């Protein structure tokens, strides 16, 4: 096996999207290859549960091969990069390039064209990969995948390892005129396949499955179960090529199956296959047990899977070397060690957790509302969607279990379900501080429009703000000038507010004391330069000068500087960003007919911690000083004014 592994390793260097710094060590344990076809947002979410269940039980190094469309590629490549699981490699193959191989096959199965792509693996995967385990995304492992891999050893001349289909589908006669594709007996289920690629290539599989498909399609017209029909028709002609796997390697939970006859003890179970769009609602006497197993991995903290494998040398990636270096540079006696440690923590990120659709408007004026939140602000989402019809990029700071809660919430909400132009990006929780600027940056980086409105999730934009801002972007020639358009911020202390429908209405509410300028009672400096007195009567945009602690909500071009990630928890997260915009000579322009209103909520955990801890305040001051030094280094003498402004307070 060693030679085998070593040989593969050479070719993997070519294939890997993630650079490996050192050479791949010879493992005393075997490298296991897993292939999966994954397309779209939903499958990219489902496949994570499969991956977690494999990682949880495994003791071997793994190499995942994902056949992906552009969506799944974007989601999974960042997820694995940021997950940094030791002894796991990931390669991606472009499903679009494989489409022409299978698009000629008429198919009625819900998996669509992607379901058929399993037929093309001998071609899609590296030509020197000899064996692979092929899995559907709706599989959960209850055991170490190495046990399944070991079955390859039992193959005498065989090329497929498969479990019998546990339904009666291929027996035919399920209803009048039910005519399934030809199959051996009940047929085989292709949710779990041991695929001996090397042997299949040798017999010319690429031609053979095509011939089978062409022949059967003359009478069948289309496939009902995608790749599975073609595999089965082929196997019927060549039964000796199959090694039948015990059925506990693919316990199928679709309706009307005989899955219970497949195992005597639930503890024998090795792989569960949720092969029904109805998934969790199937009737099986152990379904509770299955459901719990599935939910366990669904909500399992993925950070725990970053553990090293026992007795397995870890290959160092350039990223892990960089992090190790950064970690070693930290001084453990530093009073602000925790803050600095947080700054180099890599959080797992799952982009586009829900379905997302957005097409660029042709006129290059589109604006994305950018914000971040955690579980405790979820209830704001519906209201924001009602106040802003344009695209939204949201980063959500959550645990794995909270992300599932969020998913259920979003799927139950009529308002959220009907909005496809909201990108939800999960940043998984880790460490003791809220890494607010890191989370903001994830939302900012994943906005797809030329402009962004950098907002906060506890604000409601005025009705019509989206259209007004798009007009302002043109009027103020944002495409050719460095400008930050300020949306003046107000607040209410009332949970039930009849939201002002115009500037005139807002002004009268200000006069009546139903509304205030933002942070009027606690921190006027944050928005003082907006000059609310001037704004009352302004009819055209006016420029203001930067002042210390100014933290307005602004519209800028998407290529604006990112937030400084050293600021975690409470304090200076937006202030530092606005300062940097000013250092880069952005003009701060106040919009005369725009406003947003802060809605009341309980104080966040980090604020309470800030208020009660002198250590926290000391470290924030230290970080501020370092930020100033960095600004001067970057922007020269001009940046000295920030230091002076700070001292004068
Ligand atoms: C993804 O799942 C949602 C329900 O959660 C469904 O409405 C949507 O149609 C699915 N998308 C695709 C492309 O299957
Ligand atoms: C087996 O047959 C059933 C039809 O009853 C079908 O729905 C299923 O997809 C087939 N294969 C699997 C995956 O069980």
XYZ file of C-alpha atoms and ligand atoms in Angstrom:
677
model
C 0.000 0.000 0.000
C 2.852 2.363 0.676
C 3.910 2.491 -2.916
C 0.402 3.060 -3.935
C 0.037 5.990 -1.575
C 3.332 7.527 -2.506
C 2.541 7.374 -6.150
C -0.720 9.189 -5.609
C 0.925 11.812 -3.526
C 3.050 12.957 -6.424
C 0.030 13.562 -8.554
C -1.902 15.242 -5.789
C 0.629 18.003 -5.612
C -0.414 18.996 -9.068
C -4.076 18.841 -8.252
C -4.315 20.549 -4.964
C -5.792 23.957 -4.818
C -4.296 24.456 -1.374
C -0.534 24.664 -1.410
C 1.373 22.233 0.761
C 4.657 23.478 2.090
C 6.427 20.301 2.994
C 6.377 17.025 1.169
C 3.635 14.674 2.101
C 4.936 12.150 4.605
C 4.606 8.422 4.093
C 1.736 7.359 6.235
C 1.795 4.237 8.212
C -1.958 4.326 7.744
C -3.697 4.483 4.429
C -4.924 7.609 2.767
C -8.613 7.233 1.997
C -10.169 8.908 -1.017
C -13.757 10.088 -0.989
C -15.597 11.591 -3.939
C -18.800 13.566 -3.839
C -20.815 15.446 -6.428
C -22.050 18.648 -4.846
C -23.876 21.510 -6.514
C -25.789 24.487 -5.182
C -26.366 25.975 -1.749
C -28.487 23.233 -0.222
C -26.167 20.368 -1.123
C -23.170 22.382 0.088
C -24.863 22.646 3.457
C -25.896 18.965 3.556
C -22.461 17.703 2.641
C -20.975 19.325 5.744
C -22.979 16.944 7.936
C -21.619 14.007 5.951
C -18.073 15.330 6.280
C -18.479 15.855 10.023
C -19.743 12.307 10.512
C -16.752 10.952 8.596
C -14.239 13.122 10.456
C -15.730 12.219 13.805
C -15.012 8.496 13.442
C -11.962 8.490 11.222
C -8.424 7.568 12.156
C -6.897 7.873 8.686
C -5.805 10.778 6.566
C -8.473 11.650 4.045
C -8.605 13.191 0.623
C -11.973 14.590 -0.429
C -12.624 15.023 -4.129
C -15.546 17.352 -4.788
C -17.168 17.664 -8.181
C -18.742 21.097 -7.808
C -20.547 23.853 -9.625
C -19.297 27.418 -9.074
C -21.544 27.922 -6.017
C -20.415 24.810 -4.159
C -16.806 25.468 -5.098
C -16.867 28.917 -3.549
C -18.595 27.701 -0.383
C -16.577 24.538 0.193
C -13.160 25.881 -0.692
C -13.393 28.652 1.901
C -15.013 26.313 4.408
C -12.172 23.799 4.231
C -9.477 26.476 4.083
C -10.813 28.059 7.251
C -11.652 24.753 8.923
C -8.018 23.611 8.790
C -8.592 20.004 9.741
C -5.258 18.186 10.000
C -4.646 15.297 7.604
C -7.459 16.270 5.291
C -6.903 17.319 1.718
C -9.500 18.669 -0.606
C -9.567 18.878 -4.397
C -12.195 20.428 -6.596
C -13.247 19.487 -10.100
C -15.447 21.644 -12.270
C -18.850 20.060 -12.802
C -19.566 22.426 -15.683
C -16.812 20.782 -17.677
C -18.523 17.441 -17.188
C -21.985 18.583 -18.164
C -21.557 17.793 -21.839
C -20.673 14.185 -20.902
C -24.109 13.540 -19.454
C -26.409 16.321 -20.646
C -27.589 14.176 -23.566
C -29.267 11.762 -21.153
C -32.916 12.651 -20.478
C -33.421 12.358 -16.713
C -36.416 12.758 -14.448
C -34.734 12.376 -11.065
C -34.699 15.333 -8.672
C -30.914 15.269 -8.535
C -30.905 16.572 -12.114
C -27.822 16.580 -14.261
C -25.507 16.429 -11.248
C -26.861 13.033 -10.250
C -25.551 11.636 -13.513
C -22.031 12.895 -13.009
C -21.038 9.921 -10.886
C -20.787 8.089 -14.211
C -17.921 10.311 -15.295
C -15.606 9.855 -12.297
C -13.023 7.767 -14.136
C -12.562 10.755 -16.379
C -13.049 13.571 -13.870
C -10.716 12.295 -11.139
C -6.922 12.168 -11.576
C -5.916 9.393 -13.945
C -3.628 7.766 -11.381
C -6.199 7.557 -8.622
C -6.912 3.846 -8.301
C -9.832 3.618 -5.876
C -12.419 5.923 -4.419
C -15.472 5.790 -2.165
C -18.291 7.702 -3.822
C -20.973 9.171 -1.560
C -24.213 11.077 -1.973
C -24.455 14.255 0.098
C -27.355 12.850 2.166
C -25.300 10.144 3.881
C -24.363 9.949 7.574
C -21.578 7.694 8.823
C -21.949 5.862 12.127
C -18.538 4.210 11.946
C -14.951 4.652 10.745
C -14.860 4.959 6.960
C -11.653 2.889 6.952
C -13.823 -0.187 7.561
C -15.578 0.459 4.296
C -12.332 1.193 2.483
C -10.942 -2.145 3.713
C -13.602 -3.970 1.690
C -11.676 -3.101 -1.479
C -9.257 -5.833 -0.366
C -11.988 -8.410 -0.818
C -12.547 -7.450 -4.447
C -11.296 -10.275 -6.628
C -11.884 -8.913 -10.119
C -14.706 -6.612 -9.088
C -15.069 -2.949 -9.907
C -18.099 -1.834 -7.906
C -19.009 -2.327 -4.282
C -22.723 -1.624 -3.829
C -25.649 -2.208 -1.513
C -28.876 -3.613 -2.855
C -31.671 -1.119 -3.337
C -33.928 -1.646 -0.346
C -37.108 -0.649 -2.122
C -39.083 -2.705 -4.621
C -38.601 -0.193 -7.409
C -36.546 -2.343 -9.745
C -38.827 -5.338 -9.276
C -41.370 -3.434 -11.335
C -45.172 -3.547 -11.076
C -45.320 -0.944 -8.316
C -48.247 0.470 -10.233
C -49.913 -0.127 -13.578
C -47.381 0.354 -16.385
C -44.518 0.868 -13.947
C -41.538 -0.142 -16.016
C -38.197 0.406 -14.310
C -34.816 0.129 -15.980
C -33.338 -3.359 -16.126
C -31.567 -4.395 -12.948
C -30.360 -7.431 -11.147
C -33.178 -8.296 -8.739
C -33.935 -5.309 -6.579
C -31.098 -3.412 -8.192
C -28.353 -1.537 -6.414
C -28.356 1.799 -4.689
C -25.629 4.207 -5.783
C -25.652 6.435 -2.687
C -22.545 4.576 -1.506
C -20.175 3.116 -4.111
C -16.755 1.579 -3.815
C -15.364 2.409 -7.220
C -12.271 0.630 -8.496
C -11.266 3.341 -10.936
C -8.134 1.682 -12.257
C -9.928 -1.461 -13.348
C -12.848 0.464 -14.797
C -10.486 2.509 -16.915
C -8.862 -0.652 -18.145
C -12.128 -2.153 -19.426
C -13.111 1.104 -21.109
C -15.908 2.065 -18.699
C -16.202 5.471 -20.302
C -17.459 3.910 -23.512
C -19.331 1.095 -21.867
C -21.754 3.069 -19.731
C -22.537 5.227 -22.745
C -23.385 2.230 -24.875
C -25.571 0.839 -22.108
C -27.371 4.144 -21.725
C -27.891 4.586 -25.468
C -29.248 1.075 -25.814
C -31.705 1.360 -22.938
C -32.817 4.860 -23.830
C -34.139 3.555 -27.139
C -36.972 1.950 -25.213
C -36.916 3.830 -21.884
C -36.853 7.429 -23.185
C -35.422 8.821 -19.920
C -33.859 7.770 -16.625
C -35.995 7.973 -13.500
C -33.243 7.526 -10.957
C -30.373 9.227 -12.824
C -26.989 7.477 -12.640
C -28.525 4.610 -10.683
C -30.523 3.373 -13.681
C -27.470 3.272 -15.882
C -25.243 1.605 -13.282
C -27.938 -1.019 -12.778
C -28.496 -1.702 -16.473
C -24.749 -2.076 -16.909
C -24.476 -4.413 -13.937
C -27.311 -6.570 -15.186
C -25.150 -7.300 -18.231
C -21.976 -7.719 -16.173
C -22.988 -9.150 -12.805
C -19.523 -10.455 -11.941
C -18.197 -6.933 -11.646
C -20.161 -6.246 -8.457
C -19.133 -6.967 -4.942
C -22.349 -6.810 -2.972
C -21.875 -4.905 0.280
C -23.780 -5.828 3.435
C -26.821 -3.601 3.525
C -25.834 -1.839 6.743
C -23.380 0.128 4.592
C -26.294 1.997 3.101
C -29.462 1.851 5.181
C -31.940 3.611 2.941
C -34.656 5.609 4.579
C -36.839 6.407 1.613
C -40.504 5.445 1.873
C -41.663 1.862 1.473
C -38.248 0.363 2.023
C -37.295 -2.811 3.778
C -34.478 -1.106 5.619
C -35.430 -2.733 8.906
C -34.766 -6.182 7.540
C -31.226 -5.132 6.880
C -29.851 -5.121 10.402
C -30.737 -6.926 13.581
C -29.155 -4.589 16.096
C -29.172 -0.859 15.612
C -25.562 -0.996 16.723
C -24.653 -2.866 13.516
C -25.563 0.135 11.504
C -22.757 1.811 9.643
C -24.187 4.231 7.131
C -27.562 5.915 6.969
C -28.879 7.257 3.703
C -31.585 9.943 3.865
C -32.543 9.351 0.271
C -35.872 10.999 0.198
C -36.729 14.635 -0.273
C -38.964 14.184 2.770
C -36.006 13.090 4.822
C -36.809 13.218 8.494
C -40.445 12.225 8.164
C -39.982 8.601 7.113
C -41.534 5.653 8.938
C -38.997 3.294 10.388
C -39.078 1.950 13.882
C -35.569 3.238 14.562
C -36.111 6.542 12.936
C -35.724 8.344 16.260
C -32.310 6.808 16.660
C -31.359 7.773 13.112
C -32.678 11.256 13.554
C -30.631 11.761 16.691
C -27.489 10.530 15.009
C -28.110 12.892 12.135
C -28.921 15.848 14.388
C -25.824 15.156 16.438
C -23.583 15.791 13.471
C -25.739 18.583 12.155
C -25.154 20.511 15.367
C -21.741 19.125 16.276
C -19.095 21.781 16.929
C -16.881 21.505 13.862
C -13.959 23.103 15.716
C -13.614 19.910 17.749
C -12.816 18.033 14.550
C -9.617 20.003 14.120
C -7.831 17.611 16.465
C -4.664 15.922 15.221
C -4.801 12.256 14.321
C -3.038 10.053 16.806
C 0.201 8.652 15.429
C -0.175 10.434 12.147
C 2.328 13.110 11.188
C 0.562 16.245 10.056
C 1.559 17.797 6.798
C 2.212 21.478 7.359
C 0.343 23.841 5.107
C 1.654 27.335 4.483
C -1.304 28.623 6.462
C -0.631 26.430 9.482
C 3.048 27.434 9.411
C 2.112 31.102 9.299
C -0.250 30.668 12.246
C 2.256 28.697 14.239
C 4.774 31.494 13.699
C 2.298 34.150 14.775
C 1.389 32.136 17.845
C 5.020 31.739 18.858
C 5.557 35.468 18.610
C 2.897 36.130 21.219
C 4.120 36.807 24.705
C 2.143 34.743 27.186
C 2.809 37.264 29.941
C 1.319 40.071 27.878
C -1.679 41.461 29.713
C -3.538 41.597 26.407
C -2.567 38.087 25.308
C -6.195 37.064 24.845
C -6.887 39.966 22.502
C -3.840 39.199 20.413
C -4.615 35.507 20.401
C -8.078 36.282 19.073
C -6.633 38.281 16.223
C -4.802 35.275 14.806
C -7.640 32.824 15.366
C -8.952 31.429 12.104
C -12.705 31.134 12.263
C -14.489 28.589 10.145
C -16.612 30.357 7.533
C -19.558 28.959 5.606
C -20.565 31.430 2.882
C -24.079 31.506 1.420
C -25.592 29.195 3.995
C -29.013 29.601 2.321
C -30.121 29.788 -1.280
C -28.871 33.038 -2.833
C -29.724 34.558 -6.179
C -28.632 37.895 -7.425
C -28.138 39.369 -10.857
C -26.161 42.546 -11.251
C -28.158 45.500 -12.413
C -26.736 46.822 -15.639
C -26.338 50.418 -14.505
C -23.474 49.898 -12.059
C -25.207 51.735 -9.214
C -26.271 48.831 -7.089
C -25.684 48.890 -3.345
C -25.514 46.041 -0.840
C -26.498 46.590 2.765
C -23.685 45.060 4.813
C -24.139 44.045 8.453
C -23.234 41.430 11.020
C -25.191 39.825 13.823
C -25.436 37.006 16.297
C -28.357 34.942 17.481
C -29.754 37.649 19.773
C -30.515 39.995 16.852
C -32.195 37.473 14.590
C -35.577 39.072 15.112
C -34.346 42.211 13.285
C -33.936 40.437 9.944
C -37.540 40.485 8.806
C -37.911 44.180 9.555
C -34.689 45.039 7.731
C -35.850 43.079 4.713
C -39.063 45.103 4.720
C -37.147 48.372 4.836
C -34.457 47.508 2.276
C -35.352 45.724 -0.939
C -31.843 45.731 -2.386
C -29.194 43.066 -1.891
C -27.971 42.353 1.638
C -24.785 40.687 2.796
C -25.013 39.431 6.373
C -22.366 37.720 8.416
C -23.732 35.715 11.336
C -21.532 34.866 14.284
C -22.847 31.537 15.549
C -22.123 28.074 16.847
C -22.963 25.074 14.686
C -26.115 24.462 16.701
C -27.190 28.104 16.411
C -26.648 28.006 12.665
C -29.184 25.174 12.504
C -31.602 27.143 14.655
C -31.152 30.062 12.300
C -31.792 27.793 9.314
C -35.078 26.603 10.805
C -36.044 30.176 11.606
C -35.291 31.377 8.080
C -37.129 28.467 6.482
C -40.199 29.172 8.578
C -40.268 32.903 7.863
C -42.402 33.963 4.895
C -40.472 37.222 4.614
C -37.037 35.615 4.553
C -38.091 32.690 2.377
C -39.235 35.041 -0.332
C -36.009 37.028 -0.401
C -33.295 35.496 -2.513
C -30.942 38.492 -2.656
C -29.741 38.106 0.919
C -26.387 36.365 1.344
C -26.093 34.726 4.776
C -22.523 33.928 5.755
C -21.849 31.969 8.917
C -18.695 32.754 10.884
C -18.390 30.006 13.477
C -17.856 30.979 17.080
C -14.555 30.386 18.738
C -12.637 32.026 21.554
C -13.866 34.399 24.211
C -14.286 37.680 22.328
C -16.727 38.691 19.666
C -14.469 39.231 16.633
C -16.754 41.954 15.319
C -14.475 43.372 12.646
C -13.549 39.973 11.282
C -17.257 39.211 11.003
C -17.942 42.573 9.339
C -15.183 41.885 6.835
C -16.745 38.575 5.833
C -19.983 40.415 5.056
C -18.121 43.209 3.244
C -15.969 40.898 1.126
C -18.999 38.975 -0.040
C -21.037 41.898 -1.265
C -21.404 41.597 -5.035
C -22.300 45.155 -5.968
C -20.088 48.154 -6.833
C -21.225 49.944 -3.631
C -21.845 48.944 -0.049
C -23.906 50.493 2.720
C -22.033 49.680 5.923
C -24.822 49.403 8.460
C -25.652 47.753 11.753
C -28.345 45.188 12.179
C -30.199 47.014 14.945
C -30.987 49.931 12.613
C -33.933 50.204 10.270
C -33.274 52.194 7.097
C -35.963 54.701 6.128
C -38.382 53.383 3.514
C -37.028 54.087 0.062
C -33.435 54.457 1.232
C -32.248 51.918 -1.333
C -33.548 53.961 -4.276
C -32.429 57.235 -2.774
C -28.884 55.950 -2.250
C -28.662 54.618 -5.781
C -29.613 58.040 -7.102
C -27.110 59.718 -4.773
C -24.336 57.460 -5.999
C -24.887 58.827 -9.496
C -25.423 62.444 -8.444
C -22.253 62.519 -6.370
C -20.237 60.700 -9.026
C -19.084 58.036 -6.601
C -17.578 56.009 -9.434
C -14.842 58.584 -9.916
C -14.404 60.137 -6.487
C -13.402 58.832 -3.101
C -16.495 59.616 -1.083
C -18.284 58.190 1.889
C -21.975 59.135 1.930
C -23.251 59.417 5.482
C -26.762 58.250 6.366
C -27.672 60.213 9.538
C -28.558 57.969 12.466
C -31.396 58.383 14.972
C -32.754 56.275 17.739
C -35.911 55.437 19.545
C -36.278 53.970 22.993
C -39.736 52.639 22.158
C -40.205 49.059 21.118
C -43.336 49.972 19.191
C -42.608 52.875 16.960
C -44.704 54.084 14.092
C -41.788 54.449 11.740
C -41.413 57.963 10.240
C -42.350 57.965 6.578
C -40.518 61.141 5.658
C -37.897 63.566 6.865
C -40.672 65.972 7.895
C -42.286 63.295 10.027
C -38.919 62.387 11.543
C -38.244 66.021 12.440
C -41.562 66.386 14.185
C -40.949 63.178 16.118
C -37.582 64.608 17.157
C -39.322 67.713 18.420
C -41.839 65.661 20.332
C -39.137 63.508 21.905
C -40.286 60.210 20.377
C -36.959 60.070 18.548
C -33.454 61.278 19.356
C -30.288 61.689 17.411
C -28.298 58.493 17.836
C -26.670 58.005 21.240
C -27.846 61.443 22.273
C -27.836 60.422 25.933
C -24.629 58.430 26.151
C -22.114 59.150 23.427
C -22.877 62.225 21.345
C -19.368 62.367 19.914
C -19.918 59.307 17.758
C -22.207 61.269 15.454
C -21.641 64.911 16.339
C -19.800 65.774 13.098
C -22.969 64.834 11.190
C -24.187 68.224 12.396
C -27.845 67.419 12.993
C -28.728 71.112 13.301
C -27.536 71.738 9.782
C -29.148 68.538 8.531
C -32.613 69.742 9.637
C -32.726 72.331 6.915
C -30.236 70.921 4.419
C -31.530 70.133 0.960
C -28.229 69.287 -0.704
C -25.395 66.998 0.432
C -22.735 68.732 2.525
C -19.180 67.831 3.317
C -17.994 67.540 6.927
C -14.566 67.146 8.455
C -13.466 64.072 10.328
C -13.347 64.408 14.130
C -12.144 62.021 16.793
C -14.539 59.133 17.526
C -16.775 59.798 14.525
C -18.513 56.543 13.579
C -21.228 57.256 11.011
C -22.952 54.727 8.766
C -21.674 55.211 5.250
C -22.065 54.206 1.633
C -18.730 53.638 -0.071
C -17.345 51.823 -3.061
C -16.855 48.163 -2.391
C -13.090 48.499 -2.777
C -12.905 50.496 0.463
C -10.415 49.434 3.137
C -11.482 46.531 5.343
C -12.161 46.811 9.062
C -9.168 46.459 11.360
C -9.460 43.031 12.920
C -7.424 43.784 16.012
C -10.531 45.402 17.513
C -12.642 42.682 19.038
C -15.578 42.851 21.376
C -16.814 46.337 22.097
C -15.106 49.563 21.195
C -13.438 51.252 18.273
C -14.507 48.813 15.643
C -16.190 51.380 13.386
C -14.215 54.366 14.661
C -10.989 52.844 13.385
C -12.571 52.151 10.001
C -13.807 55.716 9.507
C -10.401 56.981 10.566
C -8.799 54.909 7.870
C -11.268 56.185 5.266
C -10.272 59.694 6.284
C -6.574 58.781 6.116
C -7.214 57.663 2.565
C -8.812 61.053 1.890
C -12.398 59.998 1.443
C -14.756 62.988 1.494
C -17.416 62.574 4.170
C -20.702 63.766 2.616
C -23.881 63.999 4.689
C -27.027 63.069 2.756
C -29.853 65.571 3.392
C -32.764 63.200 2.769
C -31.529 59.923 4.204
C -31.963 58.572 7.705
C -31.943 55.370 9.700
C -33.335 54.610 13.132
C -31.808 52.475 15.857
C -34.277 50.114 17.499
C -33.983 49.310 21.204
C -32.535 46.076 22.549
C -30.843 44.742 25.667
C -27.138 45.597 25.965
C -24.817 43.025 24.471
C -22.666 40.786 26.602
C -19.433 42.388 25.443
C -20.551 45.854 26.463
C -21.211 44.709 30.009
C -17.822 43.073 30.110
C -16.179 46.255 28.847
C -17.818 48.402 31.440
C -16.861 46.216 34.336
C -13.285 45.404 33.462
C -10.295 47.760 33.804
C -8.139 45.134 32.058
C -10.404 45.261 29.046
C -10.172 49.047 28.920
C -6.416 48.947 29.312
C -6.074 46.563 26.387
C -8.416 48.570 24.199
C -6.188 51.602 24.840
C -3.098 49.558 23.961
C -4.680 48.392 20.738
C -5.680 51.960 19.885
C -2.097 53.122 20.366
C -0.820 50.377 18.128
C -3.433 51.185 15.532
C -2.282 54.817 15.521
C 1.299 53.758 15.069
C 0.308 51.575 12.143
C -1.666 54.432 10.586
C 1.352 56.736 10.774
C 3.519 54.075 9.232
C 1.021 53.613 6.410
C -0.062 57.168 5.741
C 2.893 59.187 7.015
C 2.803 62.556 8.717
C -0.820 63.209 7.718
C -1.896 60.507 10.139
C -0.388 62.326 13.109
C -3.550 64.350 13.418
C -5.376 61.254 14.702
C -2.914 60.929 17.556
C -3.253 64.609 18.456
C -7.025 64.455 18.246
C -6.968 61.526 20.620
C -4.707 63.275 23.158
C -6.910 66.344 23.269
C -9.810 64.429 24.705
C -33.170 24.510 -1.211
O -33.995 24.304 -0.091
C -35.102 25.172 0.015
C -35.866 24.810 1.248
O -35.037 24.763 2.331
C -36.001 25.031 -1.181
O -37.059 25.946 -1.090
C -35.209 25.266 -2.443
O -36.014 25.022 -3.551
C -33.988 24.365 -2.473
N -33.209 24.724 -3.615
C -32.859 23.879 -4.549
C -32.169 24.446 -5.724
O -33.096 22.689 -4.466
C -34.787 2.436 -4.992
O -36.098 2.541 -5.430
C -36.873 3.638 -4.946
C -38.259 3.543 -5.486
O -39.086 2.976 -4.553
C -36.307 4.935 -5.344
O -37.081 6.016 -4.841
C -34.942 4.969 -4.817
O -34.365 6.204 -5.213
C -34.165 3.758 -5.341
N -32.874 3.825 -4.851
C -32.681 4.199 -3.628
C -31.711 5.344 -3.551
O -33.219 3.719 -2.667
